[in-house]
Every structure is written in C-alpha cells, then in structure tokens.
PDB file of C-alpha atoms in Angstrom:
ATOM      1  CA  CYS A   1     -12.855   7.686 -10.477  1.00  0.00           C
ATOM      2  CA  LEU A   2     -11.673   6.420  -7.187  1.00  0.00           C
ATOM      3  CA  LEU A   3      -9.357   8.958  -6.448  1.00  0.00           C
ATOM      4  CA  ALA A   4     -11.934  11.391  -7.134  1.00  0.00           C
ATOM      5  CA  ASP A   5     -13.784   9.902  -5.139  1.00  0.00           C
ATOM      6  CA  ARG A   6     -11.963  10.488  -1.991  1.00  0.00           C
ATOM      7  CA  GLY A   7     -11.266  13.355  -2.186  1.00  0.00           C
ATOM      8  CA  TYR A   8      -8.410  13.926  -4.364  1.00  0.00           C
ATOM      9  CA  ASP A   9      -7.889  16.675  -8.042  1.00  0.00           C
ATOM     10  CA  ILE A  10      -5.286  14.726  -9.461  1.00  0.00           C
ATOM     11  CA  THR A  11      -6.610  16.439 -12.368  1.00  0.00           C
ATOM     12  CA  SER A  12      -5.225  19.961 -11.822  1.00  0.00           C
ATOM     13  CA  PRO A  13      -1.954  20.159 -11.487  1.00  0.00           C
ATOM     14  CA  ARG A  14      -2.387  23.230  -8.825  1.00  0.00           C
ATOM     15  CA  SER A  15      -5.378  21.282  -6.545  1.00  0.00           C
ATOM     16  CA  GLY A  16      -2.794  19.685  -4.893  1.00  0.00           C
ATOM     17  CA  GLY A  17      -4.104  16.953  -4.712  1.00  0.00           C
ATOM     18  CA  LYS A  18      -1.275  14.360  -6.045  1.00  0.00           C
ATOM     19  CA  THR A  19       0.877  16.666  -2.604  1.00  0.00           C
ATOM     20  CA  ARG A  20      -2.373  15.724  -0.596  1.00  0.00           C
ATOM     21  CA  LEU A  21      -3.068  12.218  -1.889  1.00  0.00           C
ATOM     22  CA  ALA A  22       1.068  10.994  -1.299  1.00  0.00           C
ATOM     23  CA  GLU A  23       1.031  12.905   1.967  1.00  0.00           C
ATOM     24  CA  ASP A  24      -1.969  10.935   3.375  1.00  0.00           C
ATOM     25  CA  ALA A  25      -0.780   7.366   1.594  1.00  0.00           C
ATOM     26  CA  GLY A  26       3.059   7.688   2.672  1.00  0.00           C
ATOM     27  CA  VAL A  27       4.429   7.917  -0.087  1.00  0.00           C
ATOM     28  CA  ALA A  28       6.949  10.603  -2.070  1.00  0.00           C
ATOM     29  CA  PRO A  29       5.257  12.893  -4.116  1.00  0.00           C
ATOM     30  CA  ALA A  30       7.647  11.822  -6.941  1.00  0.00           C
ATOM     31  CA  THR A  31       5.826   8.187  -6.743  1.00  0.00           C
ATOM     32  CA  VAL A  32       2.138   9.946  -7.542  1.00  0.00           C
ATOM     33  CA  THR A  33       3.480  11.789 -10.330  1.00  0.00           C
ATOM     34  CA  ARG A  34       5.605   8.741 -11.664  1.00  0.00           C
ATOM     35  CA  ILE A  35       2.876   6.539 -10.867  1.00  0.00           C
ATOM     36  CA  LEU A  36      -0.198   9.040 -13.106  1.00  0.00           C
ATOM     37  CA  SER A  37       2.474   9.551 -15.655  1.00  0.00           C
ATOM     38  CA  GLY A  38       1.901   6.066 -16.734  1.00  0.00           C
ATOM     39  CA  ARG A  39       5.367   3.898 -14.230  1.00  0.00           C
ATOM     40  CA  VAL A  40       4.541   0.533 -12.320  1.00  0.00           C
ATOM     41  CA  PRO A  41       5.502   1.439  -9.159  1.00  0.00           C
ATOM     42  CA  ASP A  42       6.952  -1.273  -7.351  1.00  0.00           C
ATOM     43  CA  LEU A  43       4.859  -4.087  -6.002  1.00  0.00           C
ATOM     44  CA  ASP A  44       5.205  -2.873  -2.141  1.00  0.00           C
ATOM     45  CA  ILE A  45       4.017   0.698  -3.288  1.00  0.00           C
ATOM     46  CA  GLN A  46       1.077  -0.563  -5.036  1.00  0.00           C
ATOM     47  CA  VAL A  47       0.371  -3.256  -1.971  1.00  0.00           C
ATOM     48  CA  VAL A  48       0.657   0.188   0.362  1.00  0.00           C
ATOM     49  CA  LEU A  49      -1.528   2.487  -2.271  1.00  0.00           C
ATOM     50  CA  SER A  50      -4.163   0.152  -2.313  1.00  0.00           C
ATOM     51  CA  ARG A  51      -4.394  -1.257   1.293  1.00  0.00           C
ATOM     52  CA  PHE A  52      -4.752   3.083   2.043  1.00  0.00           C
ATOM     53  CA  LEU A  53      -7.553   3.481  -0.812  1.00  0.00           C
ATOM     54  CA  GLY A  54      -8.650  -0.065   0.831  1.00  0.00           C
ATOM     55  CA  VAL A  55      -9.242  -1.546  -2.354  1.00  0.00           C
ATOM     56  CA  PRO A  56      -7.904  -5.316  -2.489  1.00  0.00           C
ATOM     57  CA  LEU A  57      -4.767  -6.090  -4.155  1.00  0.00           C
ATOM     58  CA  ASP A  58      -5.960  -7.250  -7.288  1.00  0.00           C
ATOM     59  CA  GLU A  59      -9.202  -5.346  -7.861  1.00  0.00           C
ATOM     60  CA  PHE A  60      -6.089  -2.526  -7.547  1.00  0.00           C
ATOM     61  CA  LEU A  61      -4.361  -3.753 -10.091  1.00  0.00           C
ATOM     62  CA  VAL A  62      -7.270  -4.246 -12.024  1.00  0.00           C
ATOM     63  CA  ARG A  63      -8.797  -0.639 -11.943  1.00  0.00           C
ATOM     64  CA  THR A  64      -5.835   0.156 -12.462  1.00  0.00           C
ATOM     65  CA  GLY A  65      -4.969  -1.503 -16.017  1.00  0.00           C
ATOM     66  CA  LYS A  66      -2.171  -3.466 -14.942  1.00  0.00           C
ATOM     67  CA  ALA A  67      -3.820  -6.918 -14.871  1.00  0.00           C
ATOM     68  CA  ALA A  68      -7.077  -8.375 -16.054  1.00  0.00           C
ATOM     69  CA  GLU A  69      -9.552  -9.360 -13.867  1.00  0.00           C
ATOM     70  CA  GLY A  70      -9.248 -13.124 -15.631  1.00  0.00           C
ATOM     71  CA  ASP A  71      -5.769 -12.801 -13.663  1.00  0.00           C
ATOM     72  CA  PHE A  72      -7.395 -13.815 -10.265  1.00  0.00           C
ATOM     73  CA  GLN A  73      -8.600 -17.452 -10.650  1.00  0.00           C
ATOM     74  CA  HIS A  74      -8.538 -17.681  -6.805  1.00  0.00           C
ATOM     75  CA  SER A  75      -8.811 -15.355  -4.412  1.00  0.00           C
ATOM     76  CA  ARG A  76      -7.112 -15.962  -0.625  1.00  0.00           C
ATOM     77  CA  TYR A  77     -11.211 -16.116   0.035  1.00  0.00           C
ATOM     78  CA  GLU A  78     -12.218 -18.832  -2.359  1.00  0.00           C
ATOM     79  CA  SER A  79      -8.758 -21.080  -1.194  1.00  0.00           C
ATOM     80  CA  GLY A  80      -8.996 -20.678   2.759  1.00  0.00           C
ATOM     81  CA  HIS A  81      -5.295 -19.458   1.888  1.00  0.00           C
ATOM     82  CA  SER A  82      -3.851 -15.964   2.655  1.00  0.00           C
ATOM     83  CA  ALA A  83      -2.797 -14.201  -0.245  1.00  0.00           C
ATOM     84  CA  VAL A  84       0.642 -12.941   1.415  1.00  0.00           C
ATOM     85  CA  SER A  85       2.832 -14.844   3.678  1.00  0.00           C
ATOM     86  CA  SER A  86       4.307 -13.220   6.717  1.00  0.00           C
ATOM     87  CA  GLU A  87       7.563 -15.208   6.386  1.00  0.00           C
ATOM     88  CA  ASN A  88       8.012 -13.126   2.911  1.00  0.00           C
ATOM     89  CA  SER A  89       7.117  -9.846   4.744  1.00  0.00           C
ATOM     90  CA  LEU A  90       9.235  -6.760   4.775  1.00  0.00           C
ATOM     91  CA  THR A  91      10.654  -5.171   7.868  1.00  0.00           C
ATOM     92  CA  PRO A  92       9.549  -2.041   8.940  1.00  0.00           C
ATOM     93  CA  GLU A  93      12.731  -0.470   8.250  1.00  0.00           C
ATOM     94  CA  GLU A  94      12.065  -2.125   4.910  1.00  0.00           C
ATOM     95  CA  LEU A  95       8.570  -1.143   4.453  1.00  0.00           C
ATOM     96  CA  ALA A  96       9.552   2.925   4.987  1.00  0.00           C
ATOM     97  CA  VAL A  97      11.945   3.241   2.868  1.00  0.00           C
ATOM     98  CA  ALA A  98       9.804   1.091  -0.114  1.00  0.00           C
ATOM     99  CA  ALA A  99       6.923   3.330   0.708  1.00  0.00           C
ATOM    100  CA  GLY A 100       9.318   6.794   0.442  1.00  0.00           C
ATOM    101  CA  VAL A 101       8.586   7.595   4.362  1.00  0.00           C
ATOM    102  CA  PRO A 102      11.461  10.482   4.507  1.00  0.00           C
ATOM    103  CA  ARG A 103      14.066  10.166   6.357  1.00  0.00           C
ATOM    104  CA  GLU A 104      12.684  12.421   9.512  1.00  0.00           C
ATOM    105  CA  ASP A 105       9.622  10.382   9.500  1.00  0.00           C
ATOM    106  CA  ARG A 106      10.908   7.046   9.765  1.00  0.00           C
ATOM    107  CA  ASP A 107      11.363   5.860  13.137  1.00  0.00           C
ATOM    108  CA  TRP A 108       7.700   7.263  13.803  1.00  0.00           C
ATOM    109  CA  PHE A 109       6.424   5.171  11.374  1.00  0.00           C
ATOM    110  CA  VAL A 110       8.637   1.699  12.230  1.00  0.00           C
ATOM    111  CA  THR A 111       7.593   2.506  15.777  1.00  0.00           C
ATOM    112  CA  MET A 112       3.284   2.857  14.315  1.00  0.00           C
ATOM    113  CA  VAL A 113       4.091  -0.362  12.045  1.00  0.00           C
ATOM    114  CA  ARG A 114       5.617  -2.624  15.032  1.00  0.00           C
ATOM    115  CA  ARG A 115       2.582  -1.534  17.463  1.00  0.00           C
ATOM    116  CA  LEU A 116      -0.037  -2.743  14.503  1.00  0.00           C
ATOM    117  CA  ARG A 117       1.998  -5.452  14.647  1.00  0.00           C
ATOM    118  CA  LYS A 118       2.165  -6.582  17.482  1.00  0.00           C
ATOM    119  CA  GLN A 119      -1.314  -5.216  17.783  1.00  0.00           C
ATOM    120  CA  GLY A 120      -2.728  -7.728  15.053  1.00  0.00           C
ATOM    121  CA  ASP A 121      -0.736 -11.256  16.431  1.00  0.00           C
ATOM    122  CA  ALA A 122      -2.645 -10.952  20.256  1.00  0.00           C
ATOM    123  CA  ASP A 123      -5.712 -10.029  17.889  1.00  0.00           C
ATOM    124  CA  GLY A 124      -4.948 -13.243  16.187  1.00  0.00           C
ATOM    125  CA  SER A 125      -5.524 -10.839  12.633  1.00  0.00           C
ATOM    126  CA  ALA A 126      -3.587 -12.701   9.161  1.00  0.00           C
ATOM    127  CA  ALA A 127      -2.194  -8.893   9.609  1.00  0.00           C
ATOM    128  CA  GLY A 128       0.441  -9.572  12.453  1.00  0.00           C
ATOM    129  CA  GLY A 129       3.911 -11.944  12.159  1.00  0.00           C
ATOM    130  CA  ALA A 130       6.059 -11.887  14.450  1.00  0.00           C
ATOM    131  CA  ALA A 131       8.467 -12.916  11.763  1.00  0.00           C
ATOM    132  CA  ALA A 132       8.246  -9.780   9.954  1.00  0.00           C
ATOM    133  CA  GLU A 133       8.918  -7.913  13.027  1.00  0.00           C
ATOM    134  CA  GLY A 134      12.380  -7.160  12.116  1.00  0.00           C
TER     135      GLY A 134
END
C-alpha cells in the first residue's frame, strides 16, 4: 500500500496515521476519513493528495479505483501538452479552501503558494502561472 510504504498506518483507528496523513497533506482529517470510507473527494482534493504523494494524477486515480488504466489514452508526455491549463487554475485562496487548510493557517498557505508559483514562473516551469496568481 502506498500509504503504508510512506509510514502512514491507516489500518488501526488508534495509530494516528489518518490524522498525521491529513496534517502532512494539508487536508482536513474528515476528508481523509471520507476518502478511506469510499467516498470520492472533489477533484481538487485528489490533485492535492496526488501531488503530496508524488504520484501522477492518472496513476492516483487508477490506484484508488476511481479510473481504469485504459481511461488515459494520451498522457501529457506523449502529446507534448500540459494536462492542466494555468487559465483554469485555482487562486491560492481557493486552493486553501479546497485543500481543507484551517482558517488560521490560510494566510501562511496562500503566501507559500504564491512564492512557489513565482519561483515556477522564474524557472519557466509549468507549475507556475501568472493567471493563477489570484
């Protein structure tokens, strides 16, 4: 299991693994509980979790049983096109809400996202994007 390999014991209710996973991933503990009970989170949360785990979104969806390998005919690597357009990116504030960042941590979170996006813009990376600057 991907989570167990990363040190998250989610099998025991008293292990603290679910809470630690939520904190480390920057999502609400209730979100982790809902996901583990079989509910499908919003796409924004799935993106946050796939990035946190370092797994491409298509692989994340297949591993979680939300998609089949055949659902992804053309990867962004084969087509040469980015899978996510910066025109449709969330603002840092929207991302904080979607990720379940507690209100008291949102200013810090927004600042960090903006810094990372600026760094991505400076590096010419696809992770940046002035349109998403908010």
